Short mmCIF file of C-alpha atoms in Angstrom, two decimals:
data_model
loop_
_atom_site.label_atom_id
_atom_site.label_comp_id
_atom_site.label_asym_id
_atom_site.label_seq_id
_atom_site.Cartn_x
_atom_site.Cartn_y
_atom_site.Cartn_z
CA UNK A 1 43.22 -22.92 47.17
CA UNK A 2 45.07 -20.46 44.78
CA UNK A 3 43.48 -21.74 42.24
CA UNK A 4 39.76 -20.83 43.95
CA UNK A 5 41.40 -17.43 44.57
CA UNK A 6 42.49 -16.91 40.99
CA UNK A 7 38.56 -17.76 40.11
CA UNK A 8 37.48 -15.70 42.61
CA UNK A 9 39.07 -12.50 41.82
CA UNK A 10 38.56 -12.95 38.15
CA UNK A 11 34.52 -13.57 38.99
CA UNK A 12 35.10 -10.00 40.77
CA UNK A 13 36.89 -8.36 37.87
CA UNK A 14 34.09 -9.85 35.83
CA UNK A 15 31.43 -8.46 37.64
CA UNK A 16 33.25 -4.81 37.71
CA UNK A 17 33.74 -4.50 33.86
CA UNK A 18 30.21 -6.04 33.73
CA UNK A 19 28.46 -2.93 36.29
CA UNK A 20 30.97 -0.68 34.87
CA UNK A 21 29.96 -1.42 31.57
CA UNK A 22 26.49 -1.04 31.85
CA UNK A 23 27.02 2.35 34.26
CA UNK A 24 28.30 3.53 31.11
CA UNK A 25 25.33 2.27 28.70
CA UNK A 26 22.91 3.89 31.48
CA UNK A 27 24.77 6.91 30.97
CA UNK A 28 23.95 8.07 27.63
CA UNK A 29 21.95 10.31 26.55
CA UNK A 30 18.83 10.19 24.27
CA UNK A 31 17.10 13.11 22.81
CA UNK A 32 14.26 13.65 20.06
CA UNK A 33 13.61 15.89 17.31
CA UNK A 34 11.02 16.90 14.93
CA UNK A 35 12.87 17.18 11.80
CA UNK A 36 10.03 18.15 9.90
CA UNK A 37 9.31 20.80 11.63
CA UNK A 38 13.13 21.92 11.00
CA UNK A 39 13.09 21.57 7.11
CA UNK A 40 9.58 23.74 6.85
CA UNK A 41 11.32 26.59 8.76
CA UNK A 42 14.53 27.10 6.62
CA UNK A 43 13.96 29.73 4.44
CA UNK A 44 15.03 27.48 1.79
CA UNK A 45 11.65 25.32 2.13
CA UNK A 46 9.94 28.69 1.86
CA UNK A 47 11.91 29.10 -1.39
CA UNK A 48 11.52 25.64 -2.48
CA UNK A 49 8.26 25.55 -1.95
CA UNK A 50 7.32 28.54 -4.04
CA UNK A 51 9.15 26.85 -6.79
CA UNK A 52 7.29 23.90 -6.87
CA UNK A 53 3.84 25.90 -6.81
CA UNK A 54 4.59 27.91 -9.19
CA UNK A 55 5.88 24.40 -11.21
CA UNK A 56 2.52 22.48 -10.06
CA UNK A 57 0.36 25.78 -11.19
CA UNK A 58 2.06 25.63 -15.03
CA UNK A 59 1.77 21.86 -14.95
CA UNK A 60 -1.79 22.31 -13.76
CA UNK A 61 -2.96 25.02 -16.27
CA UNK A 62 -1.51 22.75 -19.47
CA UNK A 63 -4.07 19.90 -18.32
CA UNK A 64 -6.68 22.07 -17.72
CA UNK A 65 -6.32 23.46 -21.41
CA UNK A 66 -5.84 20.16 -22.83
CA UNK A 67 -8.86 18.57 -20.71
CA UNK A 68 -10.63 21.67 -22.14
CA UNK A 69 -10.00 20.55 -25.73
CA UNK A 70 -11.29 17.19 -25.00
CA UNK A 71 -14.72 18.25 -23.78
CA UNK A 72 -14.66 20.54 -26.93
CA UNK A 73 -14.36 17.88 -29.08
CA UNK A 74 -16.50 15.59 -27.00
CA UNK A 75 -19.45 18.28 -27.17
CA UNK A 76 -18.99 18.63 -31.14
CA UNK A 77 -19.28 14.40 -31.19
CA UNK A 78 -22.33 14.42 -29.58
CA UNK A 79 -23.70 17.59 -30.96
CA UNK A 80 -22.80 15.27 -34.20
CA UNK A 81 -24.35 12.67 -33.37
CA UNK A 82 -28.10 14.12 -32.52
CA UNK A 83 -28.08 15.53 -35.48
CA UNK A 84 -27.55 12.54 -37.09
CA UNK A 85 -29.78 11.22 -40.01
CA UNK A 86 -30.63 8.64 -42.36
CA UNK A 87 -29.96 10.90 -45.33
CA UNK A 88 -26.38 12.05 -43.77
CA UNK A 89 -25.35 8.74 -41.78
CA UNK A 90 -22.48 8.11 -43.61
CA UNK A 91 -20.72 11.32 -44.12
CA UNK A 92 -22.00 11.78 -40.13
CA UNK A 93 -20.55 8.27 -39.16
CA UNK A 94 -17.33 8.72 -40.56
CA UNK A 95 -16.81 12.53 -38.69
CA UNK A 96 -17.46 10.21 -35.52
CA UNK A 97 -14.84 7.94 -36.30
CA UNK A 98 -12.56 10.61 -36.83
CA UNK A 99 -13.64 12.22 -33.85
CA UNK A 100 -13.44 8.96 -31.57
CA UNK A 101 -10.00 8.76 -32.87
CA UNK A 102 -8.99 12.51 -31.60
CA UNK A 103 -10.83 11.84 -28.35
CA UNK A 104 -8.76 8.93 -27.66
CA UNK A 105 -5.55 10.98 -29.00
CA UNK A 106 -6.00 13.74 -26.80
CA UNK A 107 -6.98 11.17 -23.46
CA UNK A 108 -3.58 9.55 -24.43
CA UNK A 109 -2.06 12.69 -24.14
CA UNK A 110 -3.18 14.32 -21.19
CA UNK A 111 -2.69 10.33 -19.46
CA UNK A 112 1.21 11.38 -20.71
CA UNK A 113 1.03 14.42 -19.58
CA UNK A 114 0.15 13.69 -15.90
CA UNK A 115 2.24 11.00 -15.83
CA UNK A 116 5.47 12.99 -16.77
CA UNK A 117 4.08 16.06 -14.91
CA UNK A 118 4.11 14.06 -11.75
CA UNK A 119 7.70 13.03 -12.65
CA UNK A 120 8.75 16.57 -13.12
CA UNK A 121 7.48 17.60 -10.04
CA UNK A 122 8.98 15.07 -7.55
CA UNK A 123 12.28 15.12 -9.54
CA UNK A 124 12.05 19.53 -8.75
CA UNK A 125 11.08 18.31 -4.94
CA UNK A 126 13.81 16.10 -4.57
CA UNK A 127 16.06 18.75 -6.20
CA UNK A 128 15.00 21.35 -3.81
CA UNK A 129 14.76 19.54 -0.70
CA UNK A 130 17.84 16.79 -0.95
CA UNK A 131 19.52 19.99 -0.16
CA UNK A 132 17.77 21.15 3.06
CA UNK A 133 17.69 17.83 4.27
CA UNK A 134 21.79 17.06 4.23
CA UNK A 135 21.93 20.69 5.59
CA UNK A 136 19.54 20.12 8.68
CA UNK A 137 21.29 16.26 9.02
CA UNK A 138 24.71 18.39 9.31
CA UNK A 139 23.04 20.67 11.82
CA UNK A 140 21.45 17.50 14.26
CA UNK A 141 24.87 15.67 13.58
CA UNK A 142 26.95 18.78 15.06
CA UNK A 143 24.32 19.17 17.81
CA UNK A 144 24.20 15.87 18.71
CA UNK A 145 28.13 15.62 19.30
CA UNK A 146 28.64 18.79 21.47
CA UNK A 147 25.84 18.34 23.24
CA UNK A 148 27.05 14.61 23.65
CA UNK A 149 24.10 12.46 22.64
CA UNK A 150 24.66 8.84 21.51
CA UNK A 151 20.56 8.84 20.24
CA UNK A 152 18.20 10.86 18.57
CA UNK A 153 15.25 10.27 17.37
CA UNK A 154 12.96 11.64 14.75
CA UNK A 155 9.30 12.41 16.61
CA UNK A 156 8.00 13.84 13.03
CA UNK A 157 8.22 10.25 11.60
CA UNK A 158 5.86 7.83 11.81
CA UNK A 159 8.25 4.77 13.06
CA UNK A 160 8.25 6.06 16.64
CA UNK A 161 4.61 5.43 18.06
CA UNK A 162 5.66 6.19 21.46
CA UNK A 163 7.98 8.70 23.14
CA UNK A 164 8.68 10.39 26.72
CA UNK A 165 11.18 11.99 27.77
CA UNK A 166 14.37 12.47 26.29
CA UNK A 167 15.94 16.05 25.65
CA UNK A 168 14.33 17.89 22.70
CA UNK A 169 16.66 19.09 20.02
CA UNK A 170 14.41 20.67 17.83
CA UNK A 171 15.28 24.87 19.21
CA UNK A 172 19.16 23.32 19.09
CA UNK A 173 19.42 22.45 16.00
CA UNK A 174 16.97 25.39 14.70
CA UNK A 175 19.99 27.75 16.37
CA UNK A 176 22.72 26.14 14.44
CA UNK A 177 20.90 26.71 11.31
CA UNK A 178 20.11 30.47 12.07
CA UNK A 179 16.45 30.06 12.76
CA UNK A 180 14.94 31.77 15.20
CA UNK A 181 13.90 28.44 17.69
CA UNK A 182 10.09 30.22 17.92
CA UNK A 183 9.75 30.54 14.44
CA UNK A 184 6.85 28.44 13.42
CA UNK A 185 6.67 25.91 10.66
CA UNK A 186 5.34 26.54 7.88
CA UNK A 187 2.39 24.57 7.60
CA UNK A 188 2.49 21.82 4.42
CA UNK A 189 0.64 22.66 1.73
CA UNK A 190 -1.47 20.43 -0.73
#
């Protein structure tokens, strides 16, 4: 009998910890945030973002000038090449050899010169924004604690295709970084 009593009462302590543990669970809160929206309202992503136009627009301009060249030389090959004649073949095939060679040359380079432009470019982005990013995860992360939230999830991304209710953080966290919470973002540029 004390035995059954023993069992009994440590069923009933079970089943306490059990509800109280999962009152607890049901307790916490979960909010969202559009963390994209946050980064493209710093004034730092305005910054950042004239940097890296103003980067793209150099990068841009040296291809154009050295796609120019290549249609320069393509138009004096086949301006070469029409006027081409039994009595000049020779002299004619060997100035299209030449200029086959260039062509190539110059397609090799600007193929380089993409390549490493695109490098330059998302090694400047990642410079500019790694920044803004830690500073807006510092913001959510101090948010988040006061405000005591054990979730919060990113609505910008594209992992979350569902969401309803929760407590939006976005004007929070916008107020811990100084931003005025109706400021718009800016929108992303292409």
């Amino acid at each position: 009998m004390k035995r059954m009593k023993n069992l009994f009462k440590g069923a009933i302590a079970f089943v306490a910890v059990f509800f109280a543990t999962q009152l607890a669970h049901a307790q916490q809160k979960i909010g969202h945030i559009n963390f994209a929206e946050i980064i493209q309202s710093t004034p730092e992503f305005k910054t950042a973002e004239g940097q890296l136009k103003t980067l793209s627009d150099g990068k841009t301009k040296e291809l154009q000038d050295m796609y120019a060249m290549y249609q320069t030389k393509q138009k004096e090959a086949n301006d070469k090449a029409r006027n081409r004649s039994e009595a000049n073949k020779e002299t004619v095939d060997a100035e299209l050899q030449k200029l086959g060679t260039e062509l190539r040359d110059i397609e090799t380079r600007i193929n380089e010169n993409q390549r490493v432009a695109q490098e330059d470019l998302n090694k400047k982005e990642e410079e500019l924004i790694s920044p803004i990013h830690r500073k807006v995860s510092e913001a959510l992360n101090n948010v988040s604690k006061e405000k005591g939230y054990a979730y919060v999830f990113d609505i910008s991304s594209t992992n979350i295709p569902y969401f309803q209710g929760g407590d939006d953080l976005t004007a929070a966290v916008k107020t811990k970084l100084g931003i005025s919470a109706t400021a718009a973002p800016t929108p992303a540029k292409k």
